Amino acid sequence: MLVSAKEMIQKAHEGHYAIGAFNTNNLEWTKSILQAAQECNSPIIIQTSEGAAKYMGGYKTVADLVRNLHDKMGITVPVALHLDHGSFEGAKACIEAGYTSVMFDGSHYDIEENIAKSKEIIALAHSKGVSVECEVGGIGGTEDGVTSSGELADPKECAQIASLGVDFLACGIGNIHGVYPDNWAGLNFERLEAINAAVDGKPLVLHGGSGIPFDQTSKAITNGVSKINVNTELQLVFAEATRKYIEAGKDIDGKGYDPRKLLKPGADAITAKTKELMVAFGCANKA
Ligand code: 13P
């Protein structure tokens, strides 16, 4: 059975570690991430953006895939299926389709509209036992065609959204999606501390988790971060492993072009990277 992300995040918050939330893109990704969680004995959040879910055949297809793999693989660690950066309609659709957690990202609305829409999603989700993440202050970079310059979230606005009963809150603190540029200034801990002080113990979410040095992720965890999102890093290791396989001519050696062989190095690389990150985030052996 898939579970809501509420309890695992609360435990992480109390235990001063973070749950890894890994974006999936297809069958291989989903299997590799689940395998990593089981091997690390770690709770896990598998998430899709709206675009990735569309690519995979829609929310219902994703929910069925994750549920069926979970059962077929005999996964015993807690697994939540989460919508990443959901629109108002997307969050509602995922609640219907069987996701156990949703993010409503109203950060591009003004704060009044963000509050009104967040409230509605929280009420609907909670009536079905689904956990909710909301966002204040855009995360920089480009994801699924949506570009944000990466604001620093306003602690007062974070407190307003936190008080609505949201389960965990994403806030901009200088983090960006995609590969960090060489001149990236790093996370803004002064702002994170101010937000953490304002939200009355609400667990915080760090987006843009790929490529943040571990000393910074650890410091973020100390300051209230209990969920760390990773997408790009898994894409990079998958691409690198697949490229090496093809460049070594393995795809034209015997039946190396069989997709079960061709995609295996990439899938193994995803499992290895996910396990490495789970250890770094402190969620290994916390199932
Ligand atoms: P990365 O691009 O750093 O992996 O960020 C993923 C993310 O935050 C998904 O919402």
Short mmCIF file of C-alpha atoms in Angstrom, two decimals, residues 19-269:
data_model
loop_
_atom_site.label_atom_id
_atom_site.label_comp_id
_atom_site.label_asym_id
_atom_site.label_seq_id
_atom_site.Cartn_x
_atom_site.Cartn_y
_atom_site.Cartn_z
CA ILE A 19 13.30 12.20 3.12
CA GLY A 20 14.55 12.07 -0.47
CA ALA A 21 11.84 12.89 -3.02
CA PHE A 22 12.94 11.53 -6.37
CA ASN A 23 11.27 12.41 -9.68
CA THR A 24 10.39 9.48 -11.90
CA ASN A 25 10.16 9.56 -15.68
CA ASN A 26 9.40 6.02 -16.80
CA LEU A 27 9.39 2.34 -15.89
CA GLU A 28 13.17 2.04 -15.36
CA TRP A 29 13.28 5.14 -13.13
CA THR A 30 10.41 3.89 -10.99
CA LYS A 31 11.88 0.42 -10.51
CA SER A 32 15.36 1.76 -9.78
CA ILE A 33 14.13 4.26 -7.20
CA LEU A 34 11.96 1.68 -5.42
CA GLN A 35 14.85 -0.79 -5.40
CA ALA A 36 17.17 1.82 -3.87
CA ALA A 37 14.68 2.58 -1.09
CA GLN A 38 14.24 -1.09 -0.27
CA GLU A 39 18.01 -1.75 -0.27
CA CYS A 40 18.59 1.30 1.96
CA ASN A 41 15.64 0.47 4.21
CA SER A 42 14.50 4.04 3.69
CA PRO A 43 11.08 5.68 3.42
CA ILE A 44 10.75 7.32 0.03
CA ILE A 45 8.72 9.81 -1.95
CA ILE A 46 8.41 9.10 -5.67
CA GLN A 47 7.16 12.13 -7.51
CA THR A 48 6.19 13.20 -11.00
CA SER A 49 5.93 16.63 -12.51
CA GLU A 50 2.76 17.16 -14.52
CA GLY A 51 4.83 16.92 -17.72
CA ALA A 52 6.44 13.61 -16.74
CA ALA A 53 3.04 12.19 -15.81
CA LYS A 54 1.68 13.22 -19.22
CA TYR A 55 4.69 11.57 -20.87
CA MET A 56 4.06 8.38 -18.90
CA GLY A 57 0.41 8.15 -19.96
CA GLY A 58 -1.38 10.25 -17.35
CA TYR A 59 -1.82 10.29 -13.57
CA LYS A 60 -3.83 7.07 -13.42
CA THR A 61 -1.15 5.20 -15.40
CA VAL A 62 1.52 6.51 -13.02
CA ALA A 63 -0.49 5.62 -9.92
CA ASP A 64 -1.19 2.10 -11.23
CA LEU A 65 2.45 1.63 -12.24
CA VAL A 66 3.85 2.67 -8.88
CA ARG A 67 1.26 0.62 -6.93
CA ASN A 68 1.74 -2.49 -9.04
CA LEU A 69 5.54 -2.29 -8.95
CA HIS A 70 5.42 -1.68 -5.20
CA ASP A 71 3.41 -4.87 -4.74
CA LYS A 72 5.21 -6.98 -7.34
CA MET A 73 8.67 -6.02 -6.04
CA GLY A 74 7.60 -6.80 -2.46
CA ILE A 75 8.53 -3.33 -1.22
CA THR A 76 8.16 -3.07 2.55
CA VAL A 77 9.48 0.47 3.19
CA PRO A 78 6.95 3.35 3.25
CA VAL A 79 6.39 4.76 -0.25
CA ALA A 80 4.42 7.93 -1.06
CA LEU A 81 3.47 8.97 -4.59
CA HIS A 82 3.59 12.75 -4.87
CA LEU A 83 2.75 15.35 -7.52
CA ASP A 84 5.61 17.82 -7.95
CA HIS A 85 4.79 21.49 -8.76
CA GLY A 86 1.13 20.79 -9.33
CA SER A 87 -1.30 23.29 -10.78
CA PHE A 88 -4.66 23.74 -9.05
CA GLU A 89 -6.37 21.40 -11.56
CA GLY A 90 -3.43 18.98 -11.63
CA ALA A 91 -3.46 18.58 -7.84
CA LYS A 92 -7.19 17.84 -7.89
CA ALA A 93 -6.75 15.31 -10.71
CA CYS A 94 -3.96 13.51 -8.83
CA ILE A 95 -6.04 13.26 -5.66
CA GLU A 96 -8.71 11.56 -7.83
CA ALA A 97 -6.19 9.33 -9.61
CA GLY A 98 -4.75 7.82 -6.43
CA TYR A 99 -1.63 9.86 -5.65
CA THR A 100 -1.06 9.83 -1.90
CA SER A 101 0.49 13.29 -1.74
CA VAL A 102 0.30 16.45 -3.86
CA MET A 103 2.10 19.73 -4.19
CA PHE A 104 0.03 22.74 -5.12
CA ASP A 105 2.49 25.33 -6.40
CA GLY A 106 0.72 28.67 -6.16
CA SER A 107 3.97 30.63 -5.87
CA HIS A 108 3.31 32.48 -9.15
CA TYR A 109 -0.02 33.88 -7.84
CA ASP A 110 -0.17 36.84 -5.51
CA ILE A 111 -0.24 35.75 -1.87
CA GLU A 112 -4.02 36.17 -1.43
CA GLU A 113 -4.76 33.90 -4.37
CA ASN A 114 -2.05 31.45 -3.32
CA ILE A 115 -3.68 31.28 0.15
CA ALA A 116 -7.21 30.83 -1.24
CA LYS A 117 -6.23 28.08 -3.68
CA SER A 118 -3.90 26.34 -1.19
CA LYS A 119 -6.73 26.25 1.35
CA GLU A 120 -9.05 24.54 -1.11
CA ILE A 121 -6.49 21.89 -2.10
CA ILE A 122 -5.56 21.24 1.56
CA ALA A 123 -9.22 20.67 2.49
CA LEU A 124 -9.86 18.36 -0.46
CA ALA A 125 -6.60 16.39 0.00
CA HIS A 126 -6.99 15.98 3.75
CA SER A 127 -10.55 14.72 3.33
CA LYS A 128 -8.99 11.80 1.41
CA GLY A 129 -5.92 11.24 3.59
CA VAL A 130 -3.58 12.81 1.01
CA SER A 131 -0.70 15.00 2.24
CA VAL A 132 -0.08 18.47 0.78
CA GLU A 133 2.96 20.61 0.00
CA CYS A 134 2.55 24.29 -0.93
CA GLU A 135 5.11 26.83 -2.08
CA VAL A 136 6.08 30.39 -1.32
CA GLY A 137 8.71 32.18 -3.41
CA GLY A 138 9.64 30.69 -6.76
CA ILE A 139 12.48 28.19 -7.16
CA GLY A 140 14.97 29.32 -9.78
CA GLY A 141 15.81 27.56 -13.01
CA THR A 142 13.64 25.86 -15.57
CA GLU A 143 11.52 22.79 -14.99
CA ASP A 144 8.99 21.47 -17.48
CA GLY A 145 9.18 24.73 -19.40
CA VAL A 146 8.36 26.85 -16.34
CA THR A 147 11.13 29.32 -15.59
CA SER A 148 11.53 31.16 -12.32
CA SER A 149 14.35 33.46 -11.34
CA GLY A 150 14.48 32.06 -7.78
CA GLU A 151 13.13 34.51 -5.25
CA LEU A 152 13.87 34.38 -1.57
CA ALA A 153 10.59 33.53 0.13
CA ASP A 154 9.10 36.07 2.52
CA PRO A 155 8.99 34.56 6.05
CA LYS A 156 5.68 36.31 6.79
CA GLU A 157 4.06 34.75 3.71
CA CYS A 158 5.53 31.37 4.67
CA ALA A 159 3.91 31.73 8.11
CA GLN A 160 0.55 32.55 6.46
CA ILE A 161 0.61 29.43 4.26
CA ALA A 162 1.99 27.25 7.10
CA SER A 163 -0.94 28.27 9.30
CA LEU A 164 -3.42 26.85 6.76
CA GLY A 165 -2.59 23.31 7.85
CA VAL A 166 -0.32 22.41 4.94
CA ASP A 167 1.83 19.35 5.77
CA PHE A 168 5.15 20.68 4.44
CA LEU A 169 6.21 23.89 2.80
CA ALA A 170 8.56 24.66 -0.09
CA CYS A 171 10.29 28.03 0.08
CA GLY A 172 12.82 29.75 -2.12
CA ILE A 173 16.19 30.17 -0.39
CA GLY A 174 18.47 30.62 -3.41
CA ASN A 175 17.94 27.03 -4.62
CA ILE A 176 17.39 26.40 -8.32
CA HIS A 177 16.29 23.48 -10.49
CA GLY A 178 18.73 21.98 -12.97
CA VAL A 179 22.53 22.16 -12.86
CA TYR A 180 23.89 24.87 -10.53
CA PRO A 181 25.98 27.46 -12.38
CA ASP A 182 29.62 27.84 -11.34
CA ASN A 183 28.88 31.26 -9.86
CA TRP A 184 25.96 30.04 -7.70
CA ALA A 185 26.00 31.84 -4.35
CA GLY A 186 24.86 28.78 -2.36
CA LEU A 187 21.78 28.45 -0.14
CA ASN A 188 20.78 31.53 1.80
CA PHE A 189 20.87 30.25 5.40
CA GLU A 190 20.00 33.60 6.90
CA ARG A 191 16.68 33.46 5.03
CA LEU A 192 16.16 29.78 5.84
CA GLU A 193 16.64 30.48 9.56
CA ALA A 194 14.15 33.35 9.42
CA ILE A 195 11.59 31.18 7.62
CA ASN A 196 12.11 28.27 10.02
CA ALA A 197 11.60 30.60 12.97
CA ALA A 198 8.37 31.93 11.42
CA VAL A 199 6.59 28.68 10.52
CA ASP A 200 6.08 27.21 13.98
CA GLY A 201 7.79 23.86 13.41
CA LYS A 202 6.32 23.19 9.95
CA PRO A 203 8.64 20.86 7.96
CA LEU A 204 10.30 22.63 5.03
CA VAL A 205 11.09 21.32 1.53
CA LEU A 206 14.30 21.95 -0.37
CA HIS A 207 13.76 21.91 -4.13
CA GLY A 208 16.72 21.86 -6.52
CA GLY A 209 18.47 19.18 -4.45
CA SER A 210 20.74 18.04 -7.30
CA GLY A 211 24.32 19.12 -6.87
CA ILE A 212 24.00 20.96 -3.56
CA PRO A 213 27.13 20.15 -1.52
CA PHE A 214 26.29 17.82 1.37
CA ASP A 215 27.53 20.26 4.01
CA GLN A 216 24.80 22.64 2.80
CA THR A 217 22.06 19.97 2.70
CA SER A 218 23.03 18.95 6.26
CA LYS A 219 22.88 22.54 7.45
CA ALA A 220 19.49 22.92 5.75
CA ILE A 221 18.23 19.82 7.60
CA THR A 222 19.39 21.36 10.88
CA ASN A 223 17.27 24.39 9.97
CA GLY A 224 13.98 22.59 9.39
CA VAL A 225 14.30 20.98 5.93
CA SER A 226 12.75 17.48 5.98
CA LYS A 227 12.21 16.75 2.27
CA ILE A 228 14.83 17.16 -0.45
CA ASN A 229 13.83 16.98 -4.13
CA VAL A 230 16.12 15.38 -6.70
CA ASN A 231 15.48 15.09 -10.42
CA THR A 232 18.40 16.35 -12.51
CA GLU A 233 21.08 14.26 -10.79
CA LEU A 234 19.32 11.01 -11.71
CA GLN A 235 18.91 12.18 -15.30
CA LEU A 236 22.62 12.98 -15.51
CA VAL A 237 23.82 9.60 -14.19
CA PHE A 238 21.35 7.76 -16.44
CA ALA A 239 22.57 9.66 -19.50
CA GLU A 240 26.24 9.16 -18.62
CA ALA A 241 25.92 5.40 -18.08
CA THR A 242 23.91 4.96 -21.28
CA ARG A 243 26.41 7.03 -23.25
CA LYS A 244 29.32 4.93 -21.98
CA TYR A 245 27.53 1.71 -22.97
CA ILE A 246 26.93 2.96 -26.51
CA GLU A 247 30.35 4.55 -26.91
CA ALA A 248 31.92 1.23 -25.90
CA GLY A 249 29.97 -0.36 -28.78
CA LYS A 250 28.07 -2.64 -26.41
CA ASP A 251 24.76 -1.97 -28.15
CA ILE A 252 26.06 -3.60 -31.34
CA ASP A 253 27.84 -6.44 -29.56
CA GLY A 254 25.56 -9.50 -29.75
CA LYS A 255 22.07 -8.50 -28.72
CA GLY A 256 23.22 -5.50 -26.70
CA TYR A 257 20.59 -3.40 -28.42
CA ASP A 258 17.85 -5.25 -26.48
CA PRO A 259 16.28 -2.45 -24.39
CA ARG A 260 16.54 -4.61 -21.28
CA LYS A 261 20.34 -4.56 -21.77
CA LEU A 262 20.66 -1.10 -23.29
CA LEU A 263 18.84 0.63 -20.41
CA LYS A 264 20.33 -1.47 -17.59
CA PRO A 265 23.53 0.54 -16.94
CA GLY A 266 21.45 3.71 -16.67
CA ALA A 267 18.93 2.05 -14.38
CA ASP A 268 21.73 0.68 -12.16
CA ALA A 269 23.28 4.16 -12.04
#
